[in-house]
Short mmCIF file of C-alpha atoms in Angstrom, two decimals:
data_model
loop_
_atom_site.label_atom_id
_atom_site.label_comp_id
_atom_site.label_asym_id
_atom_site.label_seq_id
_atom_site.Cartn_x
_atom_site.Cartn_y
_atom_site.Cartn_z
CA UNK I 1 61.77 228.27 17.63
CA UNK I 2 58.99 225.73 18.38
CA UNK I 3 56.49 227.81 16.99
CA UNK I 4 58.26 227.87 13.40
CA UNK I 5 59.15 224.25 13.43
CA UNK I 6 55.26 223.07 14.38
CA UNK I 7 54.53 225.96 10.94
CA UNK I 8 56.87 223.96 8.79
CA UNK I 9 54.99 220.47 9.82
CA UNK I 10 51.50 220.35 7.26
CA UNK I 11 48.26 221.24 8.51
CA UNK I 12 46.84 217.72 8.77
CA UNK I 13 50.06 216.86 11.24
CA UNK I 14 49.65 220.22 13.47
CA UNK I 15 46.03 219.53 13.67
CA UNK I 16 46.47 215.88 14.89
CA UNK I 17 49.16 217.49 17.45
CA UNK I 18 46.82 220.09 18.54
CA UNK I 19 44.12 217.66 19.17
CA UNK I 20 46.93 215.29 20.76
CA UNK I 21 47.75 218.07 23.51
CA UNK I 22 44.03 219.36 24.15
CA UNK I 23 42.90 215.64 24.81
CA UNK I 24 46.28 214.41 26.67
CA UNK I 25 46.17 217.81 28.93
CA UNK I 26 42.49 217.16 29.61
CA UNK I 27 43.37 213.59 31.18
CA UNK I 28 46.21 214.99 32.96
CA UNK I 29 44.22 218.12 34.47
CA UNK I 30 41.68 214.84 35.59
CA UNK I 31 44.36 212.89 36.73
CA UNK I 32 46.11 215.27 38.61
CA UNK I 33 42.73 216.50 40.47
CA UNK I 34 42.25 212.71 41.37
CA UNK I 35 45.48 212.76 42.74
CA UNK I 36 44.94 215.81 44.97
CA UNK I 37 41.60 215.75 45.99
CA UNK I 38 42.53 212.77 48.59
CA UNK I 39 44.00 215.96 50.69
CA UNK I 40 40.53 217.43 51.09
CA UNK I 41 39.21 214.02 52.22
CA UNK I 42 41.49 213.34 54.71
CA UNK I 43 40.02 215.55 57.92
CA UNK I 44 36.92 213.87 56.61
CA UNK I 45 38.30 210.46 56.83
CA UNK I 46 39.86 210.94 59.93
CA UNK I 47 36.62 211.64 61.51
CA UNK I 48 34.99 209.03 59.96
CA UNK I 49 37.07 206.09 60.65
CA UNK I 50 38.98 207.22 63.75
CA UNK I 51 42.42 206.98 61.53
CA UNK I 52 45.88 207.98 62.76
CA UNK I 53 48.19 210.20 61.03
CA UNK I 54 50.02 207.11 59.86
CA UNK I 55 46.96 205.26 58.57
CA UNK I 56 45.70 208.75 56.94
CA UNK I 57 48.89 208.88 54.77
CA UNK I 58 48.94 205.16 54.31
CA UNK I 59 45.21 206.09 52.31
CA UNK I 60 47.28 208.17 50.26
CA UNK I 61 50.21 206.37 49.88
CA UNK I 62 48.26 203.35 48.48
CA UNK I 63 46.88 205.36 45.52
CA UNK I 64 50.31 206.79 45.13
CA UNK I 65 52.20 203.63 45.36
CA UNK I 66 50.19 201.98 42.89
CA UNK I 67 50.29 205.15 40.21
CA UNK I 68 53.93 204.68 40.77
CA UNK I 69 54.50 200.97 40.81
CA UNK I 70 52.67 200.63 37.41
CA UNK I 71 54.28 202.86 35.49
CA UNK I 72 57.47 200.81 34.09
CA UNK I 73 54.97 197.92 33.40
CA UNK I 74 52.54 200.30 31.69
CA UNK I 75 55.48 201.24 29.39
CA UNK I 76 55.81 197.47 28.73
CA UNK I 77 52.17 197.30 27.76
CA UNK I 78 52.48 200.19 25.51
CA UNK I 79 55.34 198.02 23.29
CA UNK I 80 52.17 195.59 22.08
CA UNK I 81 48.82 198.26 22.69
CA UNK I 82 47.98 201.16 20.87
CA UNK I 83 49.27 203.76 24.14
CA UNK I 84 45.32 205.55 23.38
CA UNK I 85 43.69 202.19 24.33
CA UNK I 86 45.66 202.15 27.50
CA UNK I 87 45.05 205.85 28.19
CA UNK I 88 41.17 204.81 27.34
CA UNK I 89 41.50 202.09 30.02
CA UNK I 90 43.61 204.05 33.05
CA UNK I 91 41.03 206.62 32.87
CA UNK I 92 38.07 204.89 33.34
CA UNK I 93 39.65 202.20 36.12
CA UNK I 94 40.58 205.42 37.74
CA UNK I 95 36.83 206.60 37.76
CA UNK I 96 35.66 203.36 38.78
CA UNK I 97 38.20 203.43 41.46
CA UNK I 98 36.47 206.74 42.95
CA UNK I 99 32.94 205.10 42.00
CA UNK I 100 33.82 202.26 44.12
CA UNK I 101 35.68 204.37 47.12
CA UNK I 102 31.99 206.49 47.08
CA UNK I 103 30.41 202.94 47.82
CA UNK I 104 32.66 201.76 50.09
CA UNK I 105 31.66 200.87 53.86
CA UNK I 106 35.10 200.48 55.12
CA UNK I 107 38.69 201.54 56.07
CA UNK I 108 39.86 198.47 54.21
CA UNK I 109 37.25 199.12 50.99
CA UNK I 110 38.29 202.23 50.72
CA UNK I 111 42.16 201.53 50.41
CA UNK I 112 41.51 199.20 48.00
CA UNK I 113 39.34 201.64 46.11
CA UNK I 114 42.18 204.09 45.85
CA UNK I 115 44.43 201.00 45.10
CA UNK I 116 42.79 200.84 41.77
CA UNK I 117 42.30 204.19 41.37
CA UNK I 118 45.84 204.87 41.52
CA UNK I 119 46.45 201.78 39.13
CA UNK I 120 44.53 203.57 36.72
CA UNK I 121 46.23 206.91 36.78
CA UNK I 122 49.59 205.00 36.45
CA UNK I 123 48.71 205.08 32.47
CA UNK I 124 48.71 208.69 31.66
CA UNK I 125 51.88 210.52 32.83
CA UNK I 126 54.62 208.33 30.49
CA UNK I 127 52.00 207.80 27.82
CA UNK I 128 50.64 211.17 27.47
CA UNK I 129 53.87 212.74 27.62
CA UNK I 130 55.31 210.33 25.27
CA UNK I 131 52.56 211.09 22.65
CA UNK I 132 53.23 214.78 22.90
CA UNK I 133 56.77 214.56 22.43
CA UNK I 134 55.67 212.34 19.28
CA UNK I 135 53.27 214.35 17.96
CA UNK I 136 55.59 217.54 17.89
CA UNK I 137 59.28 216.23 17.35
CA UNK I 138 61.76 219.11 17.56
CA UNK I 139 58.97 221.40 19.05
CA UNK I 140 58.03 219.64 21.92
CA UNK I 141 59.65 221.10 24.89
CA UNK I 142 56.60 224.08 24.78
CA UNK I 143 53.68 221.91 24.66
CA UNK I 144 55.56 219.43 26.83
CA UNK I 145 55.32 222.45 29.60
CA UNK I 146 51.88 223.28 28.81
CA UNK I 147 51.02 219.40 28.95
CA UNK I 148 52.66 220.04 32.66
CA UNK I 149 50.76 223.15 32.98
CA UNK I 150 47.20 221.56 32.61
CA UNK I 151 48.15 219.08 35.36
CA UNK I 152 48.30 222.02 38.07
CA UNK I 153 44.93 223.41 36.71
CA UNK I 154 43.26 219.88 37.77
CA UNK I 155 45.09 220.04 41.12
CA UNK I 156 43.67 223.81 41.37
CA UNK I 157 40.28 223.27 40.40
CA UNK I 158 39.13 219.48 41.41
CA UNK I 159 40.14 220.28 45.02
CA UNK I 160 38.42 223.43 45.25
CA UNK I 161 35.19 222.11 43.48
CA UNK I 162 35.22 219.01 46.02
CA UNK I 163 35.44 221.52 48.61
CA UNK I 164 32.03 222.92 47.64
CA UNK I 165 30.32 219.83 47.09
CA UNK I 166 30.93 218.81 50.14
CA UNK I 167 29.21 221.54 51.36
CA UNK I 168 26.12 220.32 49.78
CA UNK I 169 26.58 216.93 49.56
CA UNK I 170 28.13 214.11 51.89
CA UNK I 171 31.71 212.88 50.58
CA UNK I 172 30.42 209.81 49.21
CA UNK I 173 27.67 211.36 46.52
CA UNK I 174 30.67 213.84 45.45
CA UNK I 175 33.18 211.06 44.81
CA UNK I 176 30.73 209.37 42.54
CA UNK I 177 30.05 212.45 40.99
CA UNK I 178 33.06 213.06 40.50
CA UNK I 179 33.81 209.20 39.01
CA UNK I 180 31.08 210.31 36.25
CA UNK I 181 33.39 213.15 35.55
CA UNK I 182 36.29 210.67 34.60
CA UNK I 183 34.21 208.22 32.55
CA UNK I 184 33.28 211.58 30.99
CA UNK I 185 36.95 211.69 30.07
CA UNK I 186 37.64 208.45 28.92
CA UNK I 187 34.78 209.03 26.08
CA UNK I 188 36.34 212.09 24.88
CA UNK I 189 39.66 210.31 24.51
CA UNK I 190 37.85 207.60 22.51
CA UNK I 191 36.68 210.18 20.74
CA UNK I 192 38.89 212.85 20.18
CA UNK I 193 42.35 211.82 20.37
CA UNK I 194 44.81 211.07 17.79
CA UNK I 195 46.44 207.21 17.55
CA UNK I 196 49.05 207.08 19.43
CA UNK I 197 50.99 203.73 18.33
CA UNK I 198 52.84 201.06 19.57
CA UNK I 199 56.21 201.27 21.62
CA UNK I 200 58.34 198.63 19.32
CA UNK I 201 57.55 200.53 16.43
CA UNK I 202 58.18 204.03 16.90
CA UNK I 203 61.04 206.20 16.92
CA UNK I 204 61.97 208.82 19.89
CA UNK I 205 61.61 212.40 17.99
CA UNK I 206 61.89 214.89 20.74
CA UNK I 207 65.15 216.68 21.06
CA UNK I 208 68.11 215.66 23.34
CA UNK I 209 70.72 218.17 23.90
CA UNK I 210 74.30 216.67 26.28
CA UNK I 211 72.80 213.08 25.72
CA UNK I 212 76.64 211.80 26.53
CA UNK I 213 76.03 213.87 29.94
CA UNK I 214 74.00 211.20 31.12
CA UNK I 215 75.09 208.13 33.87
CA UNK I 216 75.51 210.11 37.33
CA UNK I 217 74.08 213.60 36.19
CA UNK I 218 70.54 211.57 36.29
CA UNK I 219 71.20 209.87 39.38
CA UNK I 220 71.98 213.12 40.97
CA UNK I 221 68.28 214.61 39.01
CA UNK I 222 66.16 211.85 40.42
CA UNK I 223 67.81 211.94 43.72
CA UNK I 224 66.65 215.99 43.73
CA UNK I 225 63.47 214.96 41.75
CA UNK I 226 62.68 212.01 45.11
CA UNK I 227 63.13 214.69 47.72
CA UNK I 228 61.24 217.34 46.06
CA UNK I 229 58.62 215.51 46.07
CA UNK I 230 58.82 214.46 49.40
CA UNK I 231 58.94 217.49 50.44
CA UNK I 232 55.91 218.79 48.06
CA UNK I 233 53.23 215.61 49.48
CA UNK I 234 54.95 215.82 53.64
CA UNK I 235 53.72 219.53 53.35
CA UNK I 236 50.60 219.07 51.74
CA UNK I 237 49.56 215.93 53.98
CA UNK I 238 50.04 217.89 57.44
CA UNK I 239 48.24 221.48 55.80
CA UNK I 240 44.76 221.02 56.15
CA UNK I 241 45.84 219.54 59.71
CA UNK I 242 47.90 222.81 60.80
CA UNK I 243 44.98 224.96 58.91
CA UNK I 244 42.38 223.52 60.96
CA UNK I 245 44.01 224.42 64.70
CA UNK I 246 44.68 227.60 63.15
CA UNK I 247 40.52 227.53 62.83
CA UNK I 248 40.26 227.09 59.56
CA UNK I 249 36.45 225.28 58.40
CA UNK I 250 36.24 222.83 55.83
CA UNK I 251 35.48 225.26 52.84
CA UNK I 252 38.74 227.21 54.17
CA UNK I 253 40.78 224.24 54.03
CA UNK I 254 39.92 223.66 50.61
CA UNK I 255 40.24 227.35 49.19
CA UNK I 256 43.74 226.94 50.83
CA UNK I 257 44.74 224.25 48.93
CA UNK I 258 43.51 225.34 45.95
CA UNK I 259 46.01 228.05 46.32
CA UNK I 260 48.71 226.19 47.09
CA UNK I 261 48.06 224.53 43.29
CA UNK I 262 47.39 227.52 41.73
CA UNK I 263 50.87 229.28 42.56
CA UNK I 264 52.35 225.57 41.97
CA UNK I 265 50.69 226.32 38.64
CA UNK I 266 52.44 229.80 38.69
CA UNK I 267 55.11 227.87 39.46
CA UNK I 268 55.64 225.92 36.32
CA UNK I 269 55.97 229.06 34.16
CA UNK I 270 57.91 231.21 36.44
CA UNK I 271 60.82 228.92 37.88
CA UNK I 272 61.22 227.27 33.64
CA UNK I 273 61.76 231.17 32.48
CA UNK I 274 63.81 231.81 36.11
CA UNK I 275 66.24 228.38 35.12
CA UNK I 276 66.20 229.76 30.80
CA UNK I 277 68.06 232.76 32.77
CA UNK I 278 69.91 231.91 35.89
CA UNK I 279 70.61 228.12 34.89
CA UNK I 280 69.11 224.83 36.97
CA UNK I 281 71.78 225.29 39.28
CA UNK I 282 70.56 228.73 41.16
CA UNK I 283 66.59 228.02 40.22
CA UNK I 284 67.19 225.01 42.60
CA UNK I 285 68.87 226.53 45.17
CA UNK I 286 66.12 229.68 45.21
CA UNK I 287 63.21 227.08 45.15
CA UNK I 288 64.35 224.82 47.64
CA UNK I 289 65.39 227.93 50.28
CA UNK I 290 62.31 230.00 49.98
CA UNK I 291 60.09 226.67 50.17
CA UNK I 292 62.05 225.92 53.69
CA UNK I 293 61.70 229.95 54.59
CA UNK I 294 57.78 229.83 53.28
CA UNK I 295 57.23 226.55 55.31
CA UNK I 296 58.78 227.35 58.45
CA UNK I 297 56.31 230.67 58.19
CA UNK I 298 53.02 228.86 57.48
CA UNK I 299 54.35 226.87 60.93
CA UNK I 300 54.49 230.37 62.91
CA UNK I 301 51.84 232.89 61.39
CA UNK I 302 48.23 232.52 62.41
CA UNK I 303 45.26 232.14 59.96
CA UNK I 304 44.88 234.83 58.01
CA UNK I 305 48.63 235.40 57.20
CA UNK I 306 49.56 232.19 56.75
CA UNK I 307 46.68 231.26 54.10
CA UNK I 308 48.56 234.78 52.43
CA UNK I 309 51.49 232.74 51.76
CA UNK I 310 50.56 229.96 50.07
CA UNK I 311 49.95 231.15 46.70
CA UNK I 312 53.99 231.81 46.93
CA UNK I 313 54.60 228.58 48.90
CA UNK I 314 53.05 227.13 45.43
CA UNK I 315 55.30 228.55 43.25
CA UNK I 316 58.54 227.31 45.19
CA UNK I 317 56.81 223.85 45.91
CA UNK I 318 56.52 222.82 42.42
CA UNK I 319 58.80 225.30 40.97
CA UNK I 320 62.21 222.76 41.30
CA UNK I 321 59.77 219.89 39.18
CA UNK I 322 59.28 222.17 36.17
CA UNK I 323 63.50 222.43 35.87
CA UNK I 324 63.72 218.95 36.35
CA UNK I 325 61.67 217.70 33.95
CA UNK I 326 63.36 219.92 31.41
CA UNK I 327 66.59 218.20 32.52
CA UNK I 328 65.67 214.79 31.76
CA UNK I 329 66.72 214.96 27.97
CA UNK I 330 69.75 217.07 28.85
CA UNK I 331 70.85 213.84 30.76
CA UNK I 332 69.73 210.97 28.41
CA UNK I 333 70.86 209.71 25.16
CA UNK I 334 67.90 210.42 22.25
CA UNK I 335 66.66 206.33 22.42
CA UNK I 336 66.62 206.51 26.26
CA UNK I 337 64.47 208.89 27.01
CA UNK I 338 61.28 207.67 27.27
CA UNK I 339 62.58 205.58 29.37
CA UNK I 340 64.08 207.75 31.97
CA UNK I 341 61.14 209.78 31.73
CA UNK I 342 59.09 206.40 33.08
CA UNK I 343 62.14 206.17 35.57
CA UNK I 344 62.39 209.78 36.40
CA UNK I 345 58.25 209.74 37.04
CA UNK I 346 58.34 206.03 39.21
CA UNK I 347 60.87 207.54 41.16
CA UNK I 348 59.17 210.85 41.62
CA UNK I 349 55.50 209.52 42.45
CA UNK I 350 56.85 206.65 44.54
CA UNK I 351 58.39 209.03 46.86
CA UNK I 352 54.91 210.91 46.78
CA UNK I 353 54.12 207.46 48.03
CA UNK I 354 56.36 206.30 50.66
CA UNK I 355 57.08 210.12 52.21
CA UNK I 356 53.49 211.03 53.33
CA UNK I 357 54.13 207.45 55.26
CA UNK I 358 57.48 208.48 56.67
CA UNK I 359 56.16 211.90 57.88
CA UNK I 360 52.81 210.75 58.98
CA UNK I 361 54.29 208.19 61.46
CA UNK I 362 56.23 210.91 62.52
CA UNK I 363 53.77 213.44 63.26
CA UNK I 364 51.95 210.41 65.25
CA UNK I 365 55.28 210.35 67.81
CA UNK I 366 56.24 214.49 67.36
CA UNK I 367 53.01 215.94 66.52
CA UNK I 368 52.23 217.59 63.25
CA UNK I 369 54.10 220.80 63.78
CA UNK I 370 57.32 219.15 63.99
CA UNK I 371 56.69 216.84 60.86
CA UNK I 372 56.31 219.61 58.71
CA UNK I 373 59.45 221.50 59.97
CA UNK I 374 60.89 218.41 59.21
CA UNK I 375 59.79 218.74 54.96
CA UNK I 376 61.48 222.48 55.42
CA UNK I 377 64.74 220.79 56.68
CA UNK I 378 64.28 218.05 53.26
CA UNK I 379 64.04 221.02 51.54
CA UNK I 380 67.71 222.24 52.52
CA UNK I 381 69.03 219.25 52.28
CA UNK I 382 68.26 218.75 48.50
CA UNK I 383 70.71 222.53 48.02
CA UNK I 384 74.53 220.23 48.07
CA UNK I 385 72.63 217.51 45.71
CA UNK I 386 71.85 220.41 43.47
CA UNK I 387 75.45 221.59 43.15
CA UNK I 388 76.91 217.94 42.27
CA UNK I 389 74.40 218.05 39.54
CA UNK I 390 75.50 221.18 38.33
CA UNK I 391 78.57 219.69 37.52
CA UNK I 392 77.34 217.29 34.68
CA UNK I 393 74.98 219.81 32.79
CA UNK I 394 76.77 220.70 29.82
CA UNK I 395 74.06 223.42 29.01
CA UNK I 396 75.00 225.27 32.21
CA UNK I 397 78.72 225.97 30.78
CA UNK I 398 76.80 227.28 27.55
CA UNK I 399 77.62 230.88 26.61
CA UNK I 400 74.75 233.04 27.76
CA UNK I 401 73.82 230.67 30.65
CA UNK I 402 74.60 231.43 34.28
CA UNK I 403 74.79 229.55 37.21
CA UNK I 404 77.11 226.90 36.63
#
């Protein structure tokens, strides 16, 4: 279906969408690396500055918080800026936000390095998804996945390549290395990508199916959407940490990770085709109890067997989000929804904000072990919001669609 409504658009509008994608999934894999690669830092950090769990996850929350804080205003912006010149902008503070982190002689430098590197990275998730959707209409749900899809690749690979640098180089030199990388970015999107527009004068074009299912159904989605992704950043902050008295080195830690965000990757694909068939309401409920199962068996296995599971972990970890986000329309009348989507993603990446904090202080009074049986228990908790959502998705009472 998407493929023969992009065929019917003319060549001049499929090559400006093509373009559109390849540049806006670029930023996002960039983006998304930033975002990640603070995971890898934080053993380094620790040892470093002589930081606490709680101040470790504070680090992180800041660039969170700020990514998610911004976002509403950003969409504000975008009503009087051409939303490329603000995706120009994001990405390069973001760069110079690692630039200056790489310079930085200080606990407090440092957090206010990420503080504008996460200020920058506020610009591209609403934007860039916006601008797909726009670019093409009808057909969008596809490349709106494999706009998703190019997000894990950058948490996959910028991870795994920081892992090696540091190898070779001290953390600072590979942070600005890896700023360079980001200005890099920022050209090509100067370069490369399409005009996006202003807010106030376009129209929403992406298709909204149940748009008069929306009210509570969405408060019941971004409730699931919060404690997904508190569940997703409490694992991933305590990993490396449980890794590391399993023995794990540095360069283990990181190939680790990057496995984690490869099956999260995996994910993406695998849990959208799993919800086309079984419906949101099952997907959920699968997701949410093997990622408790998968969590509480990382906690008990040693090493080797444990570092096994995480490719699968992935895939249950992020596999809820990629339902979700194909919810969002289902819930939200056709002019709404770019604006759930910025409400849907502030809510999302301000829990990835605020949860690391909440877990962190409590693996400073239970130890990390605990903490991250706590995320599993999160995990089953988000299984009863699941079924009160299933009640307001029309599509789930669709013929041909289980799981209602």
């Amino acid at each position: 279906m998407s493929e023969s409504a992009v065929a019917d658009a003319p060549q001049s509008d499929r090559t400006r969408a093509a373009r559109t994608l390849t540049v806006t999934g670029l930023n996002h894999a960039l983006h998304d690396g930033y975002t990640d690669l603070v995971y890898v830092l934080l053993p380094i950090w620790q040892t470093d500055f002589a930081l606490s769990y709680g101040l470790l996850a504070l680090l992180r929350g800041l660039y969170a918080g700020t990514m998610a804080g911004l976002q509403i205003p950003v969409g504000r912006v975008a009503e009087r800026i051409d939303g490329k010149i603000i995706l120009i902008a994001g990405t390069a503070l973001s760069a110079l936000g690692y630039f200056f982190a790489g310079l930085s002689g200080g606990v407090i430098g440092l957090g206010l390095a990420l503080a504008l590197s996460g200020a920058g990275s506020s610009t591209q998730h609403p934007i860039a998804s916006a601008a797909v959707s726009r670019a093409y209409g009808n057909a969008a749900r596809g490349p709106l996945g494999i706009y998703n899809f190019t997000g894990d690749l950058g948490k996959a690979a910028i991870p795994a390549l920081t892992s090696v640098l540091l190898v070779i180089m001290s953390w600072r030199h590979t942070l600005l290395l890896l700023a360079v990388a980001g200005l890099l970015v920022a050209i090509c999107i100067a370069l490369w990508m399409p005009s996006v527009g202003k807010g106030n004068t376009r129209k929403t074009t992406a298709a909204s199916r149940g748009a008069g299912a929306g009210g509570r159904g969405f408060h019941w989605l971004l409730a699931i959407g919060i404690l997904d992704t508190a569940v997703r950043m409490g694992f991933l902050t305590f990993l490396p940490f449980l890794l590391r008295d399993k023995g794990a080195s540095l360069p283990t830690n990181g190939f680790a990770l990057a496995l984690v965000f490869i099956g999260g990757a995996a994910g993406k694909f695998s849990c959208g085709w799993l919800g086309e068939r079984v419906g949101t309401l099952r997907t959920v409920l699968i997701t949410e109890g093997g990622t408790a199962a998968l969590i509480l068996s990382v906690l008990a296995l040693p090493l080797i067997p444990a570092i096994v599971l995480l490719p699968l972990l992935g895939v249950m970890l992020n596999g809820t989000s990629s339902v979700l986000y194909g919810t969002v329309p289902e819930l939200t009348p056709p002019h709404q929804t770019e604006r759930a989507f910025a409400l849907f993603y502030t809510g999302t990446i301000g829990s990835g904000a605020i949860a690391p904090v909440i877990y962190g202080l409590l693996g400073d009074t239970l130890g990390p072990t605990l903490a991250t049986a706590a995320t599993a228990i999160t995990a089953l908790a988000i299984c009863p919001l699941a079924i009160a959502l299933a009640r307001h998705l029309a599509a789930e009472a669709s013929p041909g669609r289980a799981g209602a």
